[in-house]
Amino acid sequence: MTKRIVVLDYGSGNLRSAERALEHAGADVTVTDDLAAAADADGLVVPGVGAFAACMAGIEALGAGPVIADRVAAGRPVLGICVGMQVFFEHGDEHGVVTKGLGLLPGGVTKLPADRLPHMGWNTVAPPAGSVLFAGLPEDSRFYFVHSYGVVDPGALAAVGARVTTAHHGTDFVAAVERGSLSAAQFHPEKSAETGAALLRNWLATVD
């Protein structure tokens, strides 16, 4: 049966590229700001590009935070991409301004301690044993990143039993998270060619 996926349109994100990538992976995709559709879908994708604060402002203006949180609490699949992953955390610190996140994952988002920013281009990742998102992918698989901020302290995630995938740019940072029905990627699977398509298929396999 085809999986009904909603890509949440709250004014930020590569909506059409995410739509096309998910359709290519076999999903029936709707891009919408309709919260009832987001609540009812088999799977919900939260994209995001740009600033943490701007993405949170868009989510709050739409009133989407409770819908995302309710899905996670009910064990219904949600996938965050790029800043869409970052807003799942407790806060983001950009230019000394701290913005509250959705608080679905413990920890905060800060500027990467790297000489070259943004971190832009292809990078390998190190998934943990038992990862569902990266199941069957070769160890040297590369994914496409575009970001200057990230989660550089995964300790709080490990403490709540999350599966954490890391990558390295200046320091190790969180490249992906899997915790219950909540999955998230700092990279862009929709821009990551066949490896990204394989990851999306793995996520869709978790969607009932």
mmCIF file with all atom_site columns, C-alpha atoms in Angstrom:
data_model
loop_
_atom_site.group_PDB
_atom_site.id
_atom_site.type_symbol
_atom_site.label_atom_id
_atom_site.label_alt_id
_atom_site.label_comp_id
_atom_site.label_asym_id
_atom_site.label_entity_id
_atom_site.label_seq_id
_atom_site.pdbx_PDB_ins_code
_atom_site.Cartn_x
_atom_site.Cartn_y
_atom_site.Cartn_z
_atom_site.occupancy
_atom_site.B_iso_or_equiv
_atom_site.pdbx_formal_charge
_atom_site.auth_seq_id
_atom_site.auth_comp_id
_atom_site.auth_asym_id
_atom_site.auth_atom_id
_atom_site.pdbx_PDB_model_num
ATOM 1   C CA . MET A 1 1   ? 0.000  0.000  0.000  1.00 0.00 ? 1   MET A CA 1
ATOM 2   C CA . THR A 1 2   ? 1.329  3.461  -0.924 1.00 0.00 ? 2   THR A CA 1
ATOM 3   C CA . LYS A 1 3   ? 2.375  5.537  2.084  1.00 0.00 ? 3   LYS A CA 1
ATOM 4   C CA . ARG A 1 4   ? 0.626  8.910  2.433  1.00 0.00 ? 4   ARG A CA 1
ATOM 5   C CA . ILE A 1 5   ? 3.297  11.464 3.311  1.00 0.00 ? 5   ILE A CA 1
ATOM 6   C CA . VAL A 1 6   ? 2.801  15.152 4.107  1.00 0.00 ? 6   VAL A CA 1
ATOM 7   C CA . VAL A 1 7   ? 5.683  17.585 3.644  1.00 0.00 ? 7   VAL A CA 1
ATOM 8   C CA . LEU A 1 8   ? 4.841  20.406 6.018  1.00 0.00 ? 8   LEU A CA 1
ATOM 9   C CA . ASP A 1 9   ? 4.776  23.832 4.379  1.00 0.00 ? 9   ASP A CA 1
ATOM 10  C CA . TYR A 1 10  ? 5.412  26.411 7.083  1.00 0.00 ? 10  TYR A CA 1
ATOM 11  C CA . GLY A 1 11  ? 7.293  28.820 4.846  1.00 0.00 ? 11  GLY A CA 1
ATOM 12  C CA . SER A 1 12  ? 10.748 27.221 4.886  1.00 0.00 ? 12  SER A CA 1
ATOM 13  C CA . GLY A 1 13  ? 12.493 24.324 3.237  1.00 0.00 ? 13  GLY A CA 1
ATOM 14  C CA . ASN A 1 14  ? 13.209 22.678 -0.072 1.00 0.00 ? 14  ASN A CA 1
ATOM 15  C CA . LEU A 1 15  ? 9.599  21.611 -0.415 1.00 0.00 ? 15  LEU A CA 1
ATOM 16  C CA . ARG A 1 16  ? 9.534  20.556 -4.054 1.00 0.00 ? 16  ARG A CA 1
ATOM 17  C CA . SER A 1 17  ? 12.853 18.729 -3.992 1.00 0.00 ? 17  SER A CA 1
ATOM 18  C CA . ALA A 1 18  ? 11.712 16.833 -0.884 1.00 0.00 ? 18  ALA A CA 1
ATOM 19  C CA . GLU A 1 19  ? 8.403  16.089 -2.593 1.00 0.00 ? 19  GLU A CA 1
ATOM 20  C CA . ARG A 1 20  ? 10.100 14.730 -5.709 1.00 0.00 ? 20  ARG A CA 1
ATOM 21  C CA . ALA A 1 21  ? 12.588 12.629 -3.734 1.00 0.00 ? 21  ALA A CA 1
ATOM 22  C CA . LEU A 1 22  ? 9.854  11.043 -1.624 1.00 0.00 ? 22  LEU A CA 1
ATOM 23  C CA . GLU A 1 23  ? 7.729  10.354 -4.698 1.00 0.00 ? 23  GLU A CA 1
ATOM 24  C CA . HIS A 1 24  ? 10.773 8.742  -6.323 1.00 0.00 ? 24  HIS A CA 1
ATOM 25  C CA . ALA A 1 25  ? 11.099 6.569  -3.203 1.00 0.00 ? 25  ALA A CA 1
ATOM 26  C CA . GLY A 1 26  ? 7.518  5.372  -3.718 1.00 0.00 ? 26  GLY A CA 1
ATOM 27  C CA . ALA A 1 27  ? 5.390  7.631  -1.505 1.00 0.00 ? 27  ALA A CA 1
ATOM 28  C CA . ASP A 1 28  ? 2.163  9.490  -2.212 1.00 0.00 ? 28  ASP A CA 1
ATOM 29  C CA . VAL A 1 29  ? 3.242  13.015 -1.252 1.00 0.00 ? 29  VAL A CA 1
ATOM 30  C CA . THR A 1 30  ? 1.284  16.171 -0.428 1.00 0.00 ? 30  THR A CA 1
ATOM 31  C CA . VAL A 1 31  ? 2.956  19.506 0.298  1.00 0.00 ? 31  VAL A CA 1
ATOM 32  C CA . THR A 1 32  ? 0.602  21.492 2.512  1.00 0.00 ? 32  THR A CA 1
ATOM 33  C CA . ASP A 1 33  ? 0.184  23.790 5.501  1.00 0.00 ? 33  ASP A CA 1
ATOM 34  C CA . ASP A 1 34  ? -3.040 21.967 6.459  1.00 0.00 ? 34  ASP A CA 1
ATOM 35  C CA . LEU A 1 35  ? -2.528 20.790 10.035 1.00 0.00 ? 35  LEU A CA 1
ATOM 36  C CA . ALA A 1 36  ? -5.351 18.262 9.833  1.00 0.00 ? 36  ALA A CA 1
ATOM 37  C CA . ALA A 1 37  ? -3.621 16.637 6.868  1.00 0.00 ? 37  ALA A CA 1
ATOM 38  C CA . ALA A 1 38  ? -0.309 16.711 8.750  1.00 0.00 ? 38  ALA A CA 1
ATOM 39  C CA . ALA A 1 39  ? -1.930 15.012 11.733 1.00 0.00 ? 39  ALA A CA 1
ATOM 40  C CA . ASP A 1 40  ? -3.679 12.386 9.607  1.00 0.00 ? 40  ASP A CA 1
ATOM 41  C CA . ALA A 1 41  ? -0.839 11.441 7.243  1.00 0.00 ? 41  ALA A CA 1
ATOM 42  C CA . ASP A 1 42  ? 0.943  8.114  7.537  1.00 0.00 ? 42  ASP A CA 1
ATOM 43  C CA . GLY A 1 43  ? 4.239  10.019 7.771  1.00 0.00 ? 43  GLY A CA 1
ATOM 44  C CA . LEU A 1 44  ? 5.118  13.686 8.294  1.00 0.00 ? 44  LEU A CA 1
ATOM 45  C CA . VAL A 1 45  ? 8.248  15.381 6.934  1.00 0.00 ? 45  VAL A CA 1
ATOM 46  C CA . VAL A 1 46  ? 9.421  18.656 8.510  1.00 0.00 ? 46  VAL A CA 1
ATOM 47  C CA . PRO A 1 47  ? 11.916 20.380 6.177  1.00 0.00 ? 47  PRO A CA 1
ATOM 48  C CA . GLY A 1 48  ? 13.892 23.521 6.960  1.00 0.00 ? 48  GLY A CA 1
ATOM 49  C CA . VAL A 1 49  ? 16.563 25.814 5.583  1.00 0.00 ? 49  VAL A CA 1
ATOM 50  C CA . GLY A 1 50  ? 18.090 29.049 6.829  1.00 0.00 ? 50  GLY A CA 1
ATOM 51  C CA . ALA A 1 51  ? 17.984 30.282 10.408 1.00 0.00 ? 51  ALA A CA 1
ATOM 52  C CA . PHE A 1 52  ? 16.717 28.334 13.411 1.00 0.00 ? 52  PHE A CA 1
ATOM 53  C CA . ALA A 1 53  ? 14.766 31.352 14.683 1.00 0.00 ? 53  ALA A CA 1
ATOM 54  C CA . ALA A 1 54  ? 13.048 31.930 11.342 1.00 0.00 ? 54  ALA A CA 1
ATOM 55  C CA . CYS A 1 55  ? 12.026 28.293 11.068 1.00 0.00 ? 55  CYS A CA 1
ATOM 56  C CA . MET A 1 56  ? 10.635 28.288 14.605 1.00 0.00 ? 56  MET A CA 1
ATOM 57  C CA . ALA A 1 57  ? 8.728  31.504 13.851 1.00 0.00 ? 57  ALA A CA 1
ATOM 58  C CA . GLY A 1 58  ? 7.137  29.820 10.835 1.00 0.00 ? 58  GLY A CA 1
ATOM 59  C CA . ILE A 1 59  ? 6.206  26.722 12.825 1.00 0.00 ? 59  ILE A CA 1
ATOM 60  C CA . GLU A 1 60  ? 4.719  28.815 15.615 1.00 0.00 ? 60  GLU A CA 1
ATOM 61  C CA . ALA A 1 61  ? 2.786  31.060 13.221 1.00 0.00 ? 61  ALA A CA 1
ATOM 62  C CA . LEU A 1 62  ? 1.219  27.976 11.669 1.00 0.00 ? 62  LEU A CA 1
ATOM 63  C CA . GLY A 1 63  ? 0.588  26.389 15.060 1.00 0.00 ? 63  GLY A CA 1
ATOM 64  C CA . ALA A 1 64  ? 2.327  23.216 13.933 1.00 0.00 ? 64  ALA A CA 1
ATOM 65  C CA . GLY A 1 65  ? 4.353  22.476 17.084 1.00 0.00 ? 65  GLY A CA 1
ATOM 66  C CA . PRO A 1 66  ? 1.586  20.590 18.931 1.00 0.00 ? 66  PRO A CA 1
ATOM 67  C CA . VAL A 1 67  ? 0.752  18.536 15.827 1.00 0.00 ? 67  VAL A CA 1
ATOM 68  C CA . ILE A 1 68  ? 4.382  17.426 15.492 1.00 0.00 ? 68  ILE A CA 1
ATOM 69  C CA . ALA A 1 69  ? 4.644  16.704 19.226 1.00 0.00 ? 69  ALA A CA 1
ATOM 70  C CA . ASP A 1 70  ? 1.360  14.772 19.283 1.00 0.00 ? 70  ASP A CA 1
ATOM 71  C CA . ARG A 1 71  ? 2.500  12.571 16.417 1.00 0.00 ? 71  ARG A CA 1
ATOM 72  C CA . VAL A 1 72  ? 5.754  11.756 18.200 1.00 0.00 ? 72  VAL A CA 1
ATOM 73  C CA . ALA A 1 73  ? 3.945  11.052 21.477 1.00 0.00 ? 73  ALA A CA 1
ATOM 74  C CA . ALA A 1 74  ? 1.580  8.708  19.655 1.00 0.00 ? 74  ALA A CA 1
ATOM 75  C CA . GLY A 1 75  ? 4.445  6.854  17.976 1.00 0.00 ? 75  GLY A CA 1
ATOM 76  C CA . ARG A 1 76  ? 3.569  8.067  14.474 1.00 0.00 ? 76  ARG A CA 1
ATOM 77  C CA . PRO A 1 77  ? 6.482  8.669  12.078 1.00 0.00 ? 77  PRO A CA 1
ATOM 78  C CA . VAL A 1 78  ? 8.035  12.124 11.717 1.00 0.00 ? 78  VAL A CA 1
ATOM 79  C CA . LEU A 1 79  ? 11.183 12.957 9.721  1.00 0.00 ? 79  LEU A CA 1
ATOM 80  C CA . GLY A 1 80  ? 13.071 16.248 10.139 1.00 0.00 ? 80  GLY A CA 1
ATOM 81  C CA . ILE A 1 81  ? 15.512 17.484 7.489  1.00 0.00 ? 81  ILE A CA 1
ATOM 82  C CA . CYS A 1 82  ? 18.335 20.036 8.039  1.00 0.00 ? 82  CYS A CA 1
ATOM 83  C CA . VAL A 1 83  ? 16.931 22.899 10.154 1.00 0.00 ? 83  VAL A CA 1
ATOM 84  C CA . GLY A 1 84  ? 13.814 20.747 10.359 1.00 0.00 ? 84  GLY A CA 1
ATOM 85  C CA . MET A 1 85  ? 15.959 18.433 12.464 1.00 0.00 ? 85  MET A CA 1
ATOM 86  C CA . GLN A 1 86  ? 17.467 21.268 14.496 1.00 0.00 ? 86  GLN A CA 1
ATOM 87  C CA . VAL A 1 87  ? 14.109 22.650 15.654 1.00 0.00 ? 87  VAL A CA 1
ATOM 88  C CA . PHE A 1 88  ? 13.348 19.296 17.316 1.00 0.00 ? 88  PHE A CA 1
ATOM 89  C CA . PHE A 1 89  ? 15.944 20.195 19.960 1.00 0.00 ? 89  PHE A CA 1
ATOM 90  C CA . GLU A 1 90  ? 15.443 22.346 23.050 1.00 0.00 ? 90  GLU A CA 1
ATOM 91  C CA . HIS A 1 91  ? 17.044 25.513 21.714 1.00 0.00 ? 91  HIS A CA 1
ATOM 92  C CA . GLY A 1 92  ? 19.179 27.080 19.020 1.00 0.00 ? 92  GLY A CA 1
ATOM 93  C CA . ASP A 1 93  ? 21.916 29.642 19.700 1.00 0.00 ? 93  ASP A CA 1
ATOM 94  C CA . GLU A 1 94  ? 22.631 31.850 16.685 1.00 0.00 ? 94  GLU A CA 1
ATOM 95  C CA . HIS A 1 95  ? 24.710 35.034 16.939 1.00 0.00 ? 95  HIS A CA 1
ATOM 96  C CA . GLY A 1 96  ? 24.250 35.003 20.709 1.00 0.00 ? 96  GLY A CA 1
ATOM 97  C CA . VAL A 1 97  ? 20.459 34.860 20.447 1.00 0.00 ? 97  VAL A CA 1
ATOM 98  C CA . VAL A 1 98  ? 18.880 31.773 21.981 1.00 0.00 ? 98  VAL A CA 1
ATOM 99  C CA . THR A 1 99  ? 15.587 30.613 20.457 1.00 0.00 ? 99  THR A CA 1
ATOM 100 C CA . LYS A 1 100 ? 13.415 27.954 22.048 1.00 0.00 ? 100 LYS A CA 1
ATOM 101 C CA . GLY A 1 101 ? 12.913 24.828 19.954 1.00 0.00 ? 101 GLY A CA 1
ATOM 102 C CA . LEU A 1 102 ? 10.211 22.170 20.055 1.00 0.00 ? 102 LEU A CA 1
ATOM 103 C CA . GLY A 1 103 ? 11.982 20.253 22.827 1.00 0.00 ? 103 GLY A CA 1
ATOM 104 C CA . LEU A 1 104 ? 11.354 16.821 21.347 1.00 0.00 ? 104 LEU A CA 1
ATOM 105 C CA . LEU A 1 105 ? 15.049 15.973 21.637 1.00 0.00 ? 105 LEU A CA 1
ATOM 106 C CA . PRO A 1 106 ? 17.409 16.996 24.458 1.00 0.00 ? 106 PRO A CA 1
ATOM 107 C CA . GLY A 1 107 ? 20.241 19.419 23.771 1.00 0.00 ? 107 GLY A CA 1
ATOM 108 C CA . GLY A 1 108 ? 20.917 22.537 21.773 1.00 0.00 ? 108 GLY A CA 1
ATOM 109 C CA . VAL A 1 109 ? 22.124 23.736 18.390 1.00 0.00 ? 109 VAL A CA 1
ATOM 110 C CA . THR A 1 110 ? 25.259 25.903 18.234 1.00 0.00 ? 110 THR A CA 1
ATOM 111 C CA . LYS A 1 111 ? 27.733 27.168 15.657 1.00 0.00 ? 111 LYS A CA 1
ATOM 112 C CA . LEU A 1 112 ? 30.137 24.502 14.465 1.00 0.00 ? 112 LEU A CA 1
ATOM 113 C CA . PRO A 1 113 ? 33.721 25.108 15.688 1.00 0.00 ? 113 PRO A CA 1
ATOM 114 C CA . ALA A 1 114 ? 35.220 24.864 12.215 1.00 0.00 ? 114 ALA A CA 1
ATOM 115 C CA . ASP A 1 115 ? 37.582 27.105 10.246 1.00 0.00 ? 115 ASP A CA 1
ATOM 116 C CA . ARG A 1 116 ? 35.429 26.843 7.129  1.00 0.00 ? 116 ARG A CA 1
ATOM 117 C CA . LEU A 1 117 ? 31.709 27.584 7.285  1.00 0.00 ? 117 LEU A CA 1
ATOM 118 C CA . PRO A 1 118 ? 29.222 26.782 6.056  1.00 0.00 ? 118 PRO A CA 1
ATOM 119 C CA . HIS A 1 119 ? 29.918 23.073 5.988  1.00 0.00 ? 119 HIS A CA 1
ATOM 120 C CA . MET A 1 120 ? 28.833 22.546 2.393  1.00 0.00 ? 120 MET A CA 1
ATOM 121 C CA . GLY A 1 121 ? 29.235 19.436 0.288  1.00 0.00 ? 121 GLY A CA 1
ATOM 122 C CA . TRP A 1 122 ? 29.482 15.684 0.578  1.00 0.00 ? 122 TRP A CA 1
ATOM 123 C CA . ASN A 1 123 ? 30.571 13.955 3.755  1.00 0.00 ? 123 ASN A CA 1
ATOM 124 C CA . THR A 1 124 ? 30.652 10.448 5.159  1.00 0.00 ? 124 THR A CA 1
ATOM 125 C CA . VAL A 1 125 ? 28.728 9.570  8.308  1.00 0.00 ? 125 VAL A CA 1
ATOM 126 C CA . ALA A 1 126 ? 29.155 7.058  11.128 1.00 0.00 ? 126 ALA A CA 1
ATOM 127 C CA . PRO A 1 127 ? 25.841 5.380  11.974 1.00 0.00 ? 127 PRO A CA 1
ATOM 128 C CA . PRO A 1 128 ? 25.428 3.256  15.103 1.00 0.00 ? 128 PRO A CA 1
ATOM 129 C CA . ALA A 1 129 ? 24.683 -0.440 15.241 1.00 0.00 ? 129 ALA A CA 1
ATOM 130 C CA . GLY A 1 130 ? 21.003 -1.092 14.741 1.00 0.00 ? 130 GLY A CA 1
ATOM 131 C CA . SER A 1 131 ? 20.318 2.041  12.706 1.00 0.00 ? 131 SER A CA 1
ATOM 132 C CA . VAL A 1 132 ? 17.165 1.742  10.627 1.00 0.00 ? 132 VAL A CA 1
ATOM 133 C CA . LEU A 1 133 ? 17.790 4.811  8.468  1.00 0.00 ? 133 LEU A CA 1
ATOM 134 C CA . PHE A 1 134 ? 21.202 3.592  7.304  1.00 0.00 ? 134 PHE A CA 1
ATOM 135 C CA . ALA A 1 135 ? 20.415 -0.119 7.083  1.00 0.00 ? 135 ALA A CA 1
ATOM 136 C CA . GLY A 1 136 ? 22.056 -1.724 4.072  1.00 0.00 ? 136 GLY A CA 1
ATOM 137 C CA . LEU A 1 137 ? 24.049 1.364  3.083  1.00 0.00 ? 137 LEU A CA 1
ATOM 138 C CA . PRO A 1 138 ? 27.816 1.003  2.503  1.00 0.00 ? 138 PRO A CA 1
ATOM 139 C CA . GLU A 1 139 ? 30.119 2.344  5.218  1.00 0.00 ? 139 GLU A CA 1
ATOM 140 C CA . ASP A 1 140 ? 31.591 4.956  2.880  1.00 0.00 ? 140 ASP A CA 1
ATOM 141 C CA . SER A 1 141 ? 28.192 6.387  1.860  1.00 0.00 ? 141 SER A CA 1
ATOM 142 C CA . ARG A 1 142 ? 28.251 10.170 1.449  1.00 0.00 ? 142 ARG A CA 1
ATOM 143 C CA . PHE A 1 143 ? 25.460 12.659 2.047  1.00 0.00 ? 143 PHE A CA 1
ATOM 144 C CA . TYR A 1 144 ? 25.053 16.301 1.084  1.00 0.00 ? 144 TYR A CA 1
ATOM 145 C CA . PHE A 1 145 ? 25.319 18.896 3.871  1.00 0.00 ? 145 PHE A CA 1
ATOM 146 C CA . VAL A 1 146 ? 24.724 22.664 3.889  1.00 0.00 ? 146 VAL A CA 1
ATOM 147 C CA . HIS A 1 147 ? 24.876 24.167 7.394  1.00 0.00 ? 147 HIS A CA 1
ATOM 148 C CA . SER A 1 148 ? 26.897 26.255 9.825  1.00 0.00 ? 148 SER A CA 1
ATOM 149 C CA . TYR A 1 149 ? 25.151 25.128 13.019 1.00 0.00 ? 149 TYR A CA 1
ATOM 150 C CA . GLY A 1 150 ? 24.613 21.737 14.541 1.00 0.00 ? 150 GLY A CA 1
ATOM 151 C CA . VAL A 1 151 ? 24.473 19.597 17.661 1.00 0.00 ? 151 VAL A CA 1
ATOM 152 C CA . VAL A 1 152 ? 28.017 18.967 18.860 1.00 0.00 ? 152 VAL A CA 1
ATOM 153 C CA . ASP A 1 153 ? 27.259 17.289 22.209 1.00 0.00 ? 153 ASP A CA 1
ATOM 154 C CA . PRO A 1 154 ? 25.346 14.035 21.646 1.00 0.00 ? 154 PRO A CA 1
ATOM 155 C CA . GLY A 1 155 ? 25.608 12.942 25.276 1.00 0.00 ? 155 GLY A CA 1
ATOM 156 C CA . ALA A 1 156 ? 22.051 13.952 26.163 1.00 0.00 ? 156 ALA A CA 1
ATOM 157 C CA . LEU A 1 157 ? 20.730 12.022 23.171 1.00 0.00 ? 157 LEU A CA 1
ATOM 158 C CA . ALA A 1 158 ? 22.574 8.879  24.216 1.00 0.00 ? 158 ALA A CA 1
ATOM 159 C CA . ALA A 1 159 ? 21.135 9.285  27.720 1.00 0.00 ? 159 ALA A CA 1
ATOM 160 C CA . VAL A 1 160 ? 17.568 9.001  26.356 1.00 0.00 ? 160 VAL A CA 1
ATOM 161 C CA . GLY A 1 161 ? 18.382 5.977  24.221 1.00 0.00 ? 161 GLY A CA 1
ATOM 162 C CA . ALA A 1 162 ? 18.487 7.694  20.848 1.00 0.00 ? 162 ALA A CA 1
ATOM 163 C CA . ARG A 1 163 ? 20.521 6.193  18.018 1.00 0.00 ? 163 ARG A CA 1
ATOM 164 C CA . VAL A 1 164 ? 22.964 8.907  16.978 1.00 0.00 ? 164 VAL A CA 1
ATOM 165 C CA . THR A 1 165 ? 24.806 9.078  13.665 1.00 0.00 ? 165 THR A CA 1
ATOM 166 C CA . THR A 1 166 ? 27.788 11.439 13.577 1.00 0.00 ? 166 THR A CA 1
ATOM 167 C CA . ALA A 1 167 ? 29.838 13.215 10.934 1.00 0.00 ? 167 ALA A CA 1
ATOM 168 C CA . HIS A 1 168 ? 32.954 15.376 11.201 1.00 0.00 ? 168 HIS A CA 1
ATOM 169 C CA . HIS A 1 169 ? 33.611 18.967 10.179 1.00 0.00 ? 169 HIS A CA 1
ATOM 170 C CA . GLY A 1 170 ? 35.870 20.797 12.585 1.00 0.00 ? 170 GLY A CA 1
ATOM 171 C CA . THR A 1 171 ? 34.458 18.480 15.254 1.00 0.00 ? 171 THR A CA 1
ATOM 172 C CA . ASP A 1 172 ? 32.129 15.534 15.463 1.00 0.00 ? 172 ASP A CA 1
ATOM 173 C CA . PHE A 1 173 ? 28.500 16.599 15.212 1.00 0.00 ? 173 PHE A CA 1
ATOM 174 C CA . VAL A 1 174 ? 25.110 14.909 15.039 1.00 0.00 ? 174 VAL A CA 1
ATOM 175 C CA . ALA A 1 175 ? 24.328 13.974 11.443 1.00 0.00 ? 175 ALA A CA 1
ATOM 176 C CA . ALA A 1 176 ? 21.155 12.006 12.193 1.00 0.00 ? 176 ALA A CA 1
ATOM 177 C CA . VAL A 1 177 ? 18.989 10.912 15.100 1.00 0.00 ? 177 VAL A CA 1
ATOM 178 C CA . GLU A 1 178 ? 16.562 8.019  15.527 1.00 0.00 ? 178 GLU A CA 1
ATOM 179 C CA . ARG A 1 179 ? 14.391 7.911  18.626 1.00 0.00 ? 179 ARG A CA 1
ATOM 180 C CA . GLY A 1 180 ? 11.138 5.993  18.560 1.00 0.00 ? 180 GLY A CA 1
ATOM 181 C CA . SER A 1 181 ? 8.978  7.337  15.735 1.00 0.00 ? 181 SER A CA 1
ATOM 182 C CA . LEU A 1 182 ? 11.123 10.472 15.403 1.00 0.00 ? 182 LEU A CA 1
ATOM 183 C CA . SER A 1 183 ? 13.864 10.466 12.779 1.00 0.00 ? 183 SER A CA 1
ATOM 184 C CA . ALA A 1 184 ? 15.977 13.407 11.684 1.00 0.00 ? 184 ALA A CA 1
ATOM 185 C CA . ALA A 1 185 ? 18.886 14.195 9.387  1.00 0.00 ? 185 ALA A CA 1
ATOM 186 C CA . GLN A 1 186 ? 21.165 17.239 9.375  1.00 0.00 ? 186 GLN A CA 1
ATOM 187 C CA . PHE A 1 187 ? 22.071 16.516 5.751  1.00 0.00 ? 187 PHE A CA 1
ATOM 188 C CA . HIS A 1 188 ? 19.694 16.708 2.789  1.00 0.00 ? 188 HIS A CA 1
ATOM 189 C CA . PRO A 1 189 ? 18.662 13.204 1.688  1.00 0.00 ? 189 PRO A CA 1
ATOM 190 C CA . GLU A 1 190 ? 16.706 14.770 -1.177 1.00 0.00 ? 190 GLU A CA 1
ATOM 191 C CA . LYS A 1 191 ? 20.011 16.156 -2.533 1.00 0.00 ? 191 LYS A CA 1
ATOM 192 C CA . SER A 1 192 ? 22.099 13.066 -1.764 1.00 0.00 ? 192 SER A CA 1
ATOM 193 C CA . ALA A 1 193 ? 21.539 11.062 -4.953 1.00 0.00 ? 193 ALA A CA 1
ATOM 194 C CA . GLU A 1 194 ? 21.051 7.314  -4.567 1.00 0.00 ? 194 GLU A CA 1
ATOM 195 C CA . THR A 1 195 ? 22.298 7.138  -0.977 1.00 0.00 ? 195 THR A CA 1
ATOM 196 C CA . GLY A 1 196 ? 19.675 9.702  0.011  1.00 0.00 ? 196 GLY A CA 1
ATOM 197 C CA . ALA A 1 197 ? 17.013 7.815  -1.913 1.00 0.00 ? 197 ALA A CA 1
ATOM 198 C CA . ALA A 1 198 ? 17.974 4.606  -0.096 1.00 0.00 ? 198 ALA A CA 1
ATOM 199 C CA . LEU A 1 199 ? 17.706 6.376  3.259  1.00 0.00 ? 199 LEU A CA 1
ATOM 200 C CA . LEU A 1 200 ? 14.255 7.720  2.358  1.00 0.00 ? 200 LEU A CA 1
ATOM 201 C CA . ARG A 1 201 ? 13.150 4.231  1.367  1.00 0.00 ? 201 ARG A CA 1
ATOM 202 C CA . ASN A 1 202 ? 14.393 2.949  4.723  1.00 0.00 ? 202 ASN A CA 1
ATOM 203 C CA . TRP A 1 203 ? 12.366 5.630  6.490  1.00 0.00 ? 203 TRP A CA 1
ATOM 204 C CA . LEU A 1 204 ? 9.263  4.907  4.420  1.00 0.00 ? 204 LEU A CA 1
ATOM 205 C CA . ALA A 1 205 ? 9.574  1.245  5.447  1.00 0.00 ? 205 ALA A CA 1
ATOM 206 C CA . THR A 1 206 ? 8.925  2.381  9.046  1.00 0.00 ? 206 THR A CA 1
ATOM 207 C CA . VAL A 1 207 ? 5.723  4.174  8.043  1.00 0.00 ? 207 VAL A CA 1
ATOM 208 C CA . ASP A 1 208 ? 2.572  2.084  8.572  1.00 0.00 ? 208 ASP A CA 1
#
